[in-house]
Short mmCIF file of C-alpha atoms and ligand atoms in Angstrom, two decimals:
data_model
loop_
_atom_site.label_atom_id
_atom_site.label_comp_id
_atom_site.label_asym_id
_atom_site.label_seq_id
_atom_site.Cartn_x
_atom_site.Cartn_y
_atom_site.Cartn_z
CA MET I 22 101.98 140.80 -144.86
CA ALA I 23 105.62 141.33 -143.78
CA THR I 24 108.32 139.50 -145.72
CA ALA I 25 111.99 138.63 -144.89
CA LEU I 26 114.13 138.03 -148.05
CA ILE I 27 116.58 135.05 -147.76
CA LEU I 28 119.04 135.49 -150.68
CA LEU I 29 121.35 132.42 -151.43
CA ALA I 30 124.73 133.53 -152.57
CA ALA I 31 127.23 131.11 -150.97
CA GLY I 32 128.01 129.03 -154.13
CA LYS I 33 131.40 129.20 -155.82
CA GLY I 34 130.30 129.31 -159.39
CA THR I 35 133.01 127.11 -160.55
CA ARG I 36 131.91 127.26 -164.09
CA MET I 37 132.38 130.99 -164.36
CA GLN I 38 136.18 130.22 -164.38
CA SER I 39 136.66 133.47 -162.27
CA GLU I 40 138.26 134.83 -159.20
CA LEU I 41 135.19 136.84 -158.60
CA PRO I 42 132.22 135.27 -156.66
CA LYS I 43 129.49 134.39 -159.15
CA VAL I 44 126.90 136.81 -157.72
CA LEU I 45 129.29 139.77 -158.26
CA HIS I 46 129.48 139.21 -161.89
CA GLU I 47 127.41 142.09 -163.60
CA ILE I 48 124.58 142.57 -165.89
CA GLY I 49 123.98 146.21 -166.91
CA ASN I 50 126.93 147.12 -164.79
CA ALA I 51 125.25 145.97 -161.71
CA PRO I 52 126.20 142.73 -159.84
CA LEU I 53 123.81 139.85 -160.18
CA LEU I 54 123.20 140.12 -156.42
CA HIS I 55 121.83 143.60 -157.01
CA HIS I 56 119.40 142.30 -159.65
CA ALA I 57 118.09 139.59 -157.23
CA MET I 58 117.64 142.39 -154.59
CA MET I 59 115.98 144.56 -156.99
CA SER I 60 113.58 141.83 -157.86
CA ALA I 61 112.76 141.43 -154.21
CA ALA I 62 112.46 145.20 -153.73
CA SER I 63 108.97 145.10 -155.41
CA ILE I 64 107.52 143.28 -152.36
CA ALA I 65 109.45 145.68 -150.01
CA PRO I 66 111.08 143.07 -147.56
CA GLU I 67 111.35 144.21 -144.07
CA ARG I 68 114.54 142.25 -143.59
CA GLN I 69 117.11 141.12 -146.06
CA VAL I 70 119.49 138.28 -145.27
CA ILE I 71 122.27 137.44 -147.57
CA VAL I 72 123.75 133.96 -147.17
CA ALA I 73 127.22 134.34 -148.19
CA GLY I 74 130.16 131.74 -148.43
CA HIS I 75 132.67 131.95 -151.26
CA GLY I 76 134.08 135.45 -151.26
CA ALA I 77 131.93 136.47 -148.27
CA GLU I 78 133.64 139.56 -147.55
CA GLU I 79 133.38 140.95 -151.12
CA VAL I 80 129.63 139.65 -151.36
CA ALA I 81 128.80 141.47 -148.05
CA ALA I 82 130.38 144.75 -149.11
CA ALA I 83 128.43 144.64 -152.43
CA ALA I 84 125.13 143.82 -150.64
CA ARG I 85 125.78 146.79 -148.27
CA VAL I 86 126.32 149.10 -151.31
CA TYR I 87 122.80 148.26 -152.32
CA ASP I 88 121.32 148.53 -149.01
CA ALA I 89 123.40 149.38 -145.66
CA ASP I 90 120.90 147.48 -143.50
CA VAL I 91 121.12 143.96 -144.95
CA ASP I 92 122.14 141.18 -142.75
CA VAL I 93 124.91 138.82 -144.16
CA VAL I 94 125.21 135.36 -142.65
CA LEU I 95 128.13 133.05 -143.36
CA GLN I 96 127.65 129.52 -144.72
CA THR I 97 131.23 128.24 -144.29
CA GLU I 98 130.51 124.85 -146.05
CA GLN I 99 128.12 124.53 -148.90
CA LEU I 100 125.99 121.61 -147.66
CA GLY I 101 122.97 122.20 -149.71
CA THR I 102 120.16 124.82 -150.31
CA ALA I 103 118.26 123.84 -146.99
CA HIS I 104 121.49 124.13 -144.97
CA ALA I 105 121.98 127.58 -146.70
CA VAL I 106 118.71 128.82 -145.71
CA ASP I 107 119.26 127.59 -142.19
CA GLN I 108 122.11 129.89 -141.75
CA ALA I 109 119.44 132.61 -141.44
CA ARG I 110 117.88 130.98 -138.49
CA ASN I 111 119.58 133.09 -135.76
CA VAL I 112 118.60 136.32 -137.58
CA LEU I 113 115.04 135.34 -138.52
CA GLU I 114 113.78 132.77 -136.16
CA ASP I 115 111.40 135.10 -134.42
CA PHE I 116 110.31 137.05 -137.47
CA ASP I 117 106.64 137.53 -137.71
CA GLY I 118 105.80 137.08 -141.41
CA ASP I 119 106.93 135.25 -144.55
CA ALA I 120 110.14 134.09 -145.66
CA LEU I 121 110.99 134.43 -149.46
CA VAL I 122 114.05 132.52 -150.71
CA LEU I 123 115.59 133.81 -153.87
CA TYR I 124 119.01 132.79 -155.55
CA GLY I 125 121.65 135.43 -155.96
CA ASP I 126 122.33 134.13 -159.34
CA THR I 127 118.86 134.38 -160.78
CA PRO I 128 118.50 137.97 -161.91
CA PHE I 129 115.08 138.14 -163.70
CA ILE I 130 112.25 137.27 -161.34
CA GLN I 131 109.43 139.71 -162.01
CA PRO I 132 107.48 141.69 -159.43
CA GLU I 133 104.10 140.24 -160.73
CA THR I 134 105.46 136.83 -160.04
CA LEU I 135 106.39 137.57 -156.47
CA GLU I 136 103.08 139.20 -155.92
CA ALA I 137 101.32 136.03 -157.35
CA MET I 138 103.29 134.02 -154.88
CA ARG I 139 102.18 136.21 -152.08
CA ALA I 140 98.53 135.83 -153.15
CA ALA I 141 98.86 132.05 -153.38
CA ARG I 142 100.22 132.02 -149.66
CA ALA I 143 96.55 132.69 -148.65
CA LYS I 144 95.80 129.15 -149.82
CA HIS I 145 99.10 127.34 -149.15
CA ALA I 146 101.44 127.20 -146.34
CA VAL I 147 104.45 126.69 -148.70
CA VAL I 148 104.47 128.14 -152.27
CA VAL I 149 107.06 127.15 -154.82
CA LEU I 150 107.77 128.86 -158.15
CA GLY I 151 107.66 126.37 -160.98
CA PHE I 152 108.12 126.75 -164.69
CA GLU I 153 107.51 124.57 -167.76
CA ALA I 154 110.94 123.68 -169.10
CA ALA I 155 111.71 123.48 -172.74
CA ASP I 156 114.56 121.07 -171.77
CA PRO I 157 113.97 120.07 -168.12
CA ALA I 158 117.63 118.63 -167.89
CA ARG I 159 118.75 118.47 -164.39
CA TYR I 160 116.21 120.76 -162.67
CA GLY I 161 114.24 119.41 -159.81
CA ARG I 162 110.80 118.11 -160.81
CA LEU I 163 107.47 119.26 -159.16
CA VAL I 164 105.17 116.37 -158.43
CA THR I 165 101.79 117.87 -158.39
CA GLN I 166 98.16 116.61 -157.76
CA GLY I 167 95.83 119.35 -159.26
CA ASP I 168 96.95 122.69 -157.93
CA THR I 169 98.66 121.18 -154.88
CA LEU I 170 102.30 120.30 -154.77
CA GLU I 171 103.02 116.95 -153.30
CA ARG I 172 106.73 116.94 -153.33
CA ILE I 173 109.83 118.08 -155.28
CA VAL I 174 112.09 115.51 -156.51
CA GLU I 175 115.79 116.20 -157.46
CA TYR I 176 116.95 114.90 -160.83
CA LYS I 177 119.54 112.78 -159.27
CA ASP I 178 116.91 111.05 -157.06
CA ALA I 179 114.14 110.91 -159.73
CA SER I 180 112.71 107.73 -161.28
CA GLU I 181 112.28 107.62 -165.13
CA GLN I 182 108.63 108.56 -164.55
CA GLU I 183 109.37 111.56 -162.53
CA ARG I 184 112.20 112.64 -165.00
CA ALA I 185 109.38 112.73 -167.61
CA ILE I 186 107.65 115.62 -165.70
CA THR I 187 108.32 119.02 -167.48
CA LEU I 188 107.23 121.28 -164.60
CA CYS I 189 110.43 122.21 -162.88
CA ASN I 190 111.60 123.92 -159.60
CA SER I 191 112.92 127.43 -159.93
CA GLY I 192 114.26 127.41 -156.34
CA VAL I 193 112.08 130.46 -155.27
CA ILE I 194 109.99 129.44 -152.28
CA ALA I 195 107.82 131.36 -149.82
CA ALA I 196 106.44 130.24 -146.34
CA ASP I 197 105.68 131.49 -142.98
CA CYS I 198 109.05 132.07 -141.45
CA LYS I 199 108.52 130.27 -138.21
CA THR I 200 107.01 127.22 -140.18
CA LEU I 201 110.02 127.23 -142.49
CA PHE I 202 112.59 127.03 -139.84
CA LYS I 203 110.58 124.32 -138.05
CA LEU I 204 110.50 122.27 -141.16
CA LEU I 205 114.15 122.94 -141.92
CA ALA I 206 115.18 121.27 -138.77
CA GLU I 207 113.65 118.11 -140.12
CA VAL I 208 115.58 118.12 -143.39
CA GLY I 209 118.10 115.38 -143.63
CA ASN I 210 120.85 114.49 -146.22
CA ASP I 211 119.94 111.06 -147.14
CA ASN I 212 119.80 111.48 -150.80
CA ALA I 213 121.87 111.04 -154.04
CA ALA I 214 123.96 114.16 -153.34
CA GLY I 215 124.38 113.89 -149.77
CA GLU I 216 123.19 117.39 -149.31
CA TYR I 217 120.50 119.14 -147.31
CA TYR I 218 117.74 119.93 -149.90
CA LEU I 219 115.48 122.81 -149.62
CA THR I 220 113.23 120.96 -151.95
CA ASP I 221 112.42 118.58 -149.17
CA ILE I 222 110.14 121.34 -147.61
CA PRO I 223 106.89 120.84 -149.54
CA ALA I 224 106.79 117.16 -148.62
CA LEU I 225 107.66 117.91 -144.93
CA ALA I 226 104.90 120.44 -144.80
CA ARG I 227 102.42 118.08 -146.17
CA ALA I 228 103.44 115.52 -143.78
CA ALA I 229 102.82 118.06 -140.95
CA GLY I 230 99.35 118.55 -142.38
CA LEU I 231 99.98 121.70 -144.14
CA SER I 232 99.46 122.40 -147.91
CA ALA I 233 101.89 123.24 -150.48
CA GLY I 234 101.15 124.79 -153.90
CA VAL I 235 102.80 125.96 -157.19
CA VAL I 236 102.93 129.31 -158.86
CA ARG I 237 104.10 129.31 -162.44
CA CYS I 238 106.22 131.64 -164.34
CA SER I 239 107.96 131.79 -167.65
CA GLU I 240 111.19 129.81 -168.10
CA ALA I 241 112.94 133.05 -169.06
CA GLU I 242 112.26 134.53 -165.59
CA THR I 243 114.05 131.69 -163.77
CA LEU I 244 117.11 131.91 -165.95
CA GLY I 245 120.13 131.14 -163.63
CA ILE I 246 123.59 132.17 -164.42
CA ASN I 247 126.35 129.39 -164.21
CA SER I 248 128.83 130.32 -167.04
CA ARG I 249 130.35 133.34 -168.93
CA ALA I 250 128.09 132.27 -171.90
CA GLU I 251 124.96 132.39 -169.70
CA LEU I 252 125.99 135.79 -168.39
CA ALA I 253 126.42 137.04 -171.95
CA GLN I 254 122.96 135.52 -172.80
CA ALA I 255 121.47 137.31 -169.91
CA GLU I 256 123.16 140.56 -170.61
CA ALA I 257 121.54 140.52 -174.10
CA ILE I 258 118.19 139.74 -172.53
CA PHE I 259 118.55 142.60 -170.10
CA GLN I 260 119.76 145.06 -172.76
CA SER I 261 116.76 144.35 -174.97
CA ARG I 262 114.40 144.71 -172.09
CA MET I 263 116.00 148.09 -171.13
CA ARG I 264 115.67 149.19 -174.71
CA ARG I 265 111.96 148.16 -174.92
CA ASN I 266 111.26 150.03 -171.63
CA ALA I 267 112.98 153.20 -173.01
CA LEU I 268 110.85 153.14 -176.23
CA ASP I 269 107.64 152.33 -174.16
CA THR I 270 108.35 155.50 -171.90
CA GLY I 271 108.82 157.83 -174.78
CA VAL I 272 112.48 157.78 -175.54
CA ALA I 273 113.60 157.88 -179.12
CA LEU I 274 116.28 155.28 -179.92
CA GLN I 275 117.33 155.72 -183.61
CA SER I 276 119.11 152.29 -183.56
CA PRO I 277 117.88 150.50 -180.42
CA ASP I 278 120.14 147.55 -180.65
CA THR I 279 123.31 149.65 -180.60
CA VAL I 280 122.51 151.45 -177.35
CA HIS I 281 124.01 150.07 -174.23
CA PHE I 282 122.24 150.58 -170.90
CA SER I 283 123.13 150.15 -167.26
CA ALA I 284 120.58 148.88 -164.71
CA ASP I 285 120.03 152.39 -163.17
CA THR I 286 119.99 154.49 -166.57
CA VAL I 287 117.16 157.06 -166.37
CA LEU I 288 116.16 158.67 -169.61
CA GLY I 289 113.26 161.25 -169.89
CA ARG I 290 110.45 161.33 -172.43
CA ASP I 291 111.30 162.79 -175.87
CA CYS I 292 115.18 162.15 -175.31
CA VAL I 293 116.68 161.31 -178.53
CA ILE I 294 119.38 158.60 -178.36
CA GLU I 295 121.43 158.33 -181.58
CA PRO I 296 123.26 155.10 -182.49
CA ASN I 297 126.04 153.57 -180.65
CA VAL I 298 125.77 155.26 -177.27
CA VAL I 299 126.95 153.58 -174.09
CA PHE I 300 125.29 154.38 -170.76
CA GLY I 301 127.69 153.41 -167.90
CA PRO I 302 126.33 153.42 -164.20
CA GLY I 303 124.67 156.50 -162.78
CA VAL I 304 123.27 158.38 -165.75
CA THR I 305 120.17 160.47 -165.81
CA VAL I 306 119.24 162.30 -168.94
CA GLU I 307 116.30 164.66 -168.77
CA THR I 308 113.28 165.26 -171.19
CA GLY I 309 114.27 166.39 -174.56
CA ALA I 310 118.00 166.24 -174.47
CA ARG I 311 119.66 164.68 -177.37
CA ILE I 312 122.89 162.21 -177.08
CA ARG I 313 124.40 162.03 -180.40
CA ALA I 314 126.10 159.03 -181.83
CA PHE I 315 129.08 157.25 -180.28
CA SER I 316 128.94 158.95 -177.02
CA HIS I 317 129.95 157.41 -173.75
CA LEU I 318 128.29 158.64 -170.35
CA GLU I 319 128.70 157.52 -166.86
CA GLY I 320 127.94 159.16 -163.37
CA CYS I 321 126.48 162.28 -165.00
CA HIS I 322 123.28 164.22 -165.24
CA VAL I 323 122.18 165.90 -168.45
CA ALA I 324 119.39 168.47 -168.10
CA ARG I 325 116.53 169.08 -170.61
CA GLY I 326 117.47 170.50 -173.94
CA ALA I 327 121.18 169.70 -173.67
CA ILE I 328 123.02 168.24 -176.81
CA VAL I 329 125.88 165.96 -176.28
CA GLY I 330 128.18 164.49 -178.97
CA PRO I 331 128.87 162.95 -181.32
CA TYR I 332 131.91 161.24 -179.91
CA ALA I 333 131.65 162.86 -176.51
CA ARG I 334 132.73 161.25 -173.18
CA LEU I 335 130.93 162.42 -169.96
CA ARG I 336 132.76 160.91 -166.88
CA PRO I 337 131.55 160.83 -163.19
CA GLY I 338 130.51 164.04 -161.56
CA THR I 339 129.45 165.85 -164.82
CA GLU I 340 126.46 168.02 -164.46
CA LEU I 341 124.96 169.61 -167.55
CA SER I 342 122.36 172.31 -167.09
CA GLU I 343 119.71 173.09 -169.60
CA ASP I 344 120.54 173.75 -173.24
CA VAL I 345 124.37 173.13 -172.68
CA LYS I 346 126.18 171.95 -175.88
CA ILE I 347 128.98 169.45 -175.84
CA GLY I 348 130.51 168.59 -179.10
CA ASN I 349 132.88 166.01 -180.70
CA PHE I 350 135.92 164.67 -178.99
CA VAL I 351 135.17 166.49 -175.70
CA GLU I 352 135.94 164.78 -172.31
CA LEU I 353 134.27 166.13 -169.32
CA LYS I 354 134.98 164.89 -165.64
CA ASN I 355 133.71 166.27 -162.36
CA ALA I 356 132.54 169.38 -164.22
CA THR I 357 129.38 171.61 -163.75
CA LEU I 358 128.32 173.44 -166.73
CA ALA I 359 125.61 176.27 -166.26
CA GLU I 360 122.71 176.89 -168.55
CA GLY I 361 123.79 177.31 -172.23
CA ALA I 362 127.39 176.84 -171.89
CA LYS I 363 129.25 175.44 -174.75
CA VAL I 364 132.23 173.20 -175.30
CA ASN I 365 132.07 172.23 -178.83
CA HIS I 366 135.29 170.61 -180.06
CA LEU I 367 138.30 168.49 -178.80
CA SER I 368 138.55 169.65 -175.31
CA TYR I 369 139.25 168.12 -171.91
CA ILE I 370 137.42 169.89 -168.91
CA GLY I 371 138.03 168.29 -165.56
CA ASP I 372 137.37 169.56 -161.90
CA ALA I 373 135.79 172.68 -163.29
CA LYS I 374 132.66 174.92 -163.09
CA ILE I 375 131.65 176.89 -166.09
CA GLY I 376 129.19 179.65 -165.92
CA ALA I 377 126.13 180.40 -167.92
CA ALA I 378 126.47 180.96 -171.72
CA SER I 379 130.23 180.70 -171.61
CA ASN I 380 132.03 179.51 -174.70
CA VAL I 381 135.03 177.13 -174.47
CA GLY I 382 136.93 177.27 -177.69
CA ALA I 383 138.39 174.28 -179.50
CA GLY I 384 141.30 172.45 -177.94
CA THR I 385 140.79 173.98 -174.61
CA ILE I 386 142.34 171.99 -171.72
CA THR I 387 141.92 172.42 -168.05
CA CYS I 388 145.44 171.39 -166.63
CA ASN I 389 143.86 170.00 -163.46
CA TYR I 390 146.49 167.62 -162.31
CA ASP I 391 150.16 168.49 -161.25
CA GLY I 392 151.15 164.83 -160.98
CA VAL I 393 150.26 164.62 -157.36
CA LEU I 394 147.26 166.81 -156.64
CA LYS I 395 144.08 167.68 -158.64
CA HIS I 396 143.08 171.37 -158.90
CA GLN I 397 139.85 173.43 -159.71
CA THR I 398 139.18 175.75 -162.47
CA GLU I 399 136.41 178.20 -162.22
CA ILE I 400 135.00 180.13 -165.24
CA GLY I 401 132.31 182.73 -164.73
CA ALA I 402 129.34 183.46 -166.88
CA ARG I 403 129.61 184.73 -170.56
CA VAL I 404 133.21 183.97 -170.64
CA PHE I 405 135.00 183.40 -174.12
CA VAL I 406 137.79 180.94 -173.75
CA GLY I 407 139.91 181.11 -176.93
CA SER I 408 140.78 178.10 -178.82
CA ASN I 409 143.71 176.09 -177.49
CA THR I 410 143.79 177.74 -174.12
CA MET I 411 145.62 175.91 -171.40
CA LEU I 412 144.04 176.64 -168.16
CA VAL I 413 146.55 175.83 -165.52
CA ALA I 414 144.57 175.14 -162.27
CA PRO I 415 143.91 176.26 -159.68
CA VAL I 416 142.75 179.26 -161.74
CA LYS I 417 139.67 181.50 -161.92
CA LEU I 418 138.18 183.45 -164.92
CA GLY I 419 135.64 186.18 -163.97
CA ASP I 420 132.32 186.89 -165.66
CA ASP I 421 132.59 188.36 -169.20
CA ALA I 422 136.37 187.63 -169.40
CA MET I 423 138.15 186.46 -172.54
CA THR I 424 141.32 184.52 -173.13
CA ALA I 425 143.28 184.88 -176.43
CA SER I 426 143.75 181.77 -178.51
CA GLY I 427 146.80 179.61 -177.56
CA SER I 428 147.14 181.28 -174.17
CA VAL I 429 148.55 179.35 -171.21
CA ILE I 430 146.64 180.85 -168.31
CA THR I 431 148.45 180.53 -165.03
CA ARG I 432 146.88 183.40 -163.10
CA ASP I 433 143.43 184.48 -162.32
CA VAL I 434 141.72 186.65 -164.93
CA PRO I 435 139.58 189.39 -163.47
CA ALA I 436 135.93 189.99 -164.73
CA THR I 437 135.69 191.58 -168.23
CA ASP I 438 139.57 191.48 -168.69
CA LEU I 439 141.23 190.03 -171.87
CA ALA I 440 144.05 187.71 -170.99
CA LEU I 441 146.87 187.30 -173.52
CA ALA I 442 149.38 184.60 -172.55
CA ARG I 443 151.41 183.67 -175.51
CA ALA I 444 154.57 184.86 -177.32
CA ARG I 445 154.23 188.21 -179.40
CA GLN I 446 154.13 187.67 -183.26
CA GLU I 447 156.95 189.20 -185.40
CA ASN I 448 156.56 189.50 -189.29
CA LYS I 449 159.74 189.48 -191.37
CA THR I 450 159.19 191.26 -194.76
CA GLY I 451 159.63 188.84 -197.76
CA LEU I 452 161.62 186.29 -195.67
CA ALA I 453 158.98 183.41 -196.68
CA VAL I 454 159.97 183.55 -200.35
CA LYS I 455 163.68 183.66 -199.56
CA LEU I 456 163.40 180.68 -197.22
CA PHE I 457 161.57 178.68 -199.82
CA GLU I 458 164.20 179.25 -202.45
CA LYS I 459 166.88 178.15 -199.98
CA LEU I 460 165.21 174.98 -199.13
CA LYS I 461 164.29 174.11 -202.77
CA ALA I 462 168.07 174.49 -203.44
CA ILE I 463 169.10 172.08 -200.73
CA LYS I 464 166.47 169.38 -202.08
CA GLU I 465 168.01 169.67 -205.67
CA LYS I 466 171.50 169.22 -204.43
CA ARG I 467 170.49 166.28 -202.36
CA GLN I 468 168.76 164.65 -205.48
CA LYS I 469 171.89 165.31 -207.73
CA ASP I 470 174.17 163.85 -205.04
CA SER I 471 172.02 160.51 -204.92
CA ILE I 472 172.19 159.81 -208.75
C1 LIG S 15 118.39 123.76 -157.12
C2 LIG S 15 117.33 123.02 -156.63
C3 LIG S 15 116.53 122.46 -157.93
C4 LIG S 15 116.20 123.58 -158.91
C5 LIG S 15 117.40 124.43 -159.25
C6 LIG S 15 116.93 125.50 -160.09
C7 LIG S 15 117.74 122.10 -154.49
C8 LIG S 15 118.26 121.00 -153.73
N1 LIG S 15 117.68 121.93 -155.93
O1 LIG S 15 119.39 122.90 -157.88
O2 LIG S 15 115.35 121.74 -157.59
O3 LIG S 15 115.51 122.95 -160.12
O4 LIG S 15 118.15 124.75 -158.10
O5 LIG S 15 118.08 126.31 -160.56
O6 LIG S 15 117.44 123.15 -153.82
N2 LIG S 15 123.59 127.54 -152.52
C9 LIG S 15 124.14 128.03 -151.38
N3 LIG S 15 124.64 127.17 -150.41
C10 LIG S 15 124.65 125.74 -150.70
C11 LIG S 15 124.08 125.30 -151.91
C12 LIG S 15 123.61 126.20 -152.68
O7 LIG S 15 124.26 129.23 -151.14
O8 LIG S 15 125.09 124.99 -149.75
C13 LIG S 15 123.19 128.52 -153.51
C14 LIG S 15 123.91 128.50 -154.85
O9 LIG S 15 124.87 129.54 -154.85
C15 LIG S 15 122.87 128.94 -155.82
C16 LIG S 15 121.50 128.34 -155.21
O10 LIG S 15 121.74 128.28 -153.89
O11 LIG S 15 122.66 130.25 -155.98
C17 LIG S 15 121.19 126.95 -155.93
O12 LIG S 15 122.22 126.09 -155.66
P1 LIG S 15 122.69 125.14 -156.85
O13 LIG S 15 123.85 124.30 -156.40
O14 LIG S 15 122.86 125.73 -158.09
O15 LIG S 15 121.43 124.19 -156.92
P2 LIG S 15 121.00 123.24 -158.10
O16 LIG S 15 121.63 121.91 -158.11
O17 LIG S 15 120.90 123.95 -159.37
MG1 LIG S 16 121.88 125.70 -160.15
#
């Protein structure tokens, strides 16, 4: 059955105390909005409609980063969840198939749950996702009769008896799209909040002779984010899930609780991740690579057999081929290293290509920025870059070339050449001892004078 996703994301999120629209706050370096879209991706929706309001432009831009084909509709005034869904009417009124409503601030709905809702639609015209709440607080309550849902009552409108119900409304709802819009037209706002409640839909369906049902999920899945504290709590849940998933797919995490993941981190089987490693967005690490302690990676690819760190920083555009070695206090940015290349100590390599089996000595820096423009450094295969070489880009070093330690390389070095670019050394016979004596004499005189 074709499905159209309607994602509610118009709310302000006052309790976040933030300039940023709530759904753009991040978990695992991805906005909440993307997490909700990722949940829905499991049922491959044919259409995706985002209902935006507060910060609509930013929300729309973020949604399009995830998928350029989303529709964004505007809810200029937040008059309630039914009113929000109704903003998708123009886009979806003629859609043949189901509508699935998710909240943009509810990131953990699982694929199995959406699958179960889809299955339940064979039995019921309207399916609502409910959960047993440990503390039902102000959630809407589901009034059920056997496995049919009679109605949903909002906390504000509920009697004492209804408030005693612990089966709560998650807000997720599925129904045939045309039916949903027909029923939405009947929703009024005569209630305690003066809002158009989406929760009126099950009762309206039943009044129209249709059935409504409930699918249950765990409370953890329906966790919604309303405050910074809840966001932090959700991040912790997300991180432990990512760690668990890495372990289950054959990644060795030596100290799982100290490794920080992004939502899109991909680690191959038999990778070893040492303690205190941070994966920013856009990292893939292939089978058998090792990321040593205290390394920070983002926007990079590490091929099999490579070793990175400890204390390495891989920035966006870093591409490490097989068996590359990156050592401590090395920063790489927009750099491609071919098979077996090594940068082992205290270096900055930016906007560079390094050929196979080349060795970059300690303290080497690509001087890639002249204050205005960025320039490329190209190093061939089997090059030996002496320690503390400054490579003033743009510059090229041919295959099998060498630079002397301490060189400032400003011109290209042809293949097989040795480049020496430092002052020639002079030795003065016996001068060291004479100089020492002179200095000691100065020190003694100063001590005497100060008594
Ligand atoms: C809603 C449900 C309640 C349920 C709870 C679960 C209704 C009437 N109540 O209550 O039964 O237990 O969620 O968390 O549906 N939104 C808009 N436009 C609006 C109003 C809301 O886009 O005009 C969005 C919000 O940004 C949010 C979601 O819809 O993502 C839910 O709105 P919220 O105000 O949090 O509803 P609750 O009062 O929590
Ligand atoms: Mg809410």
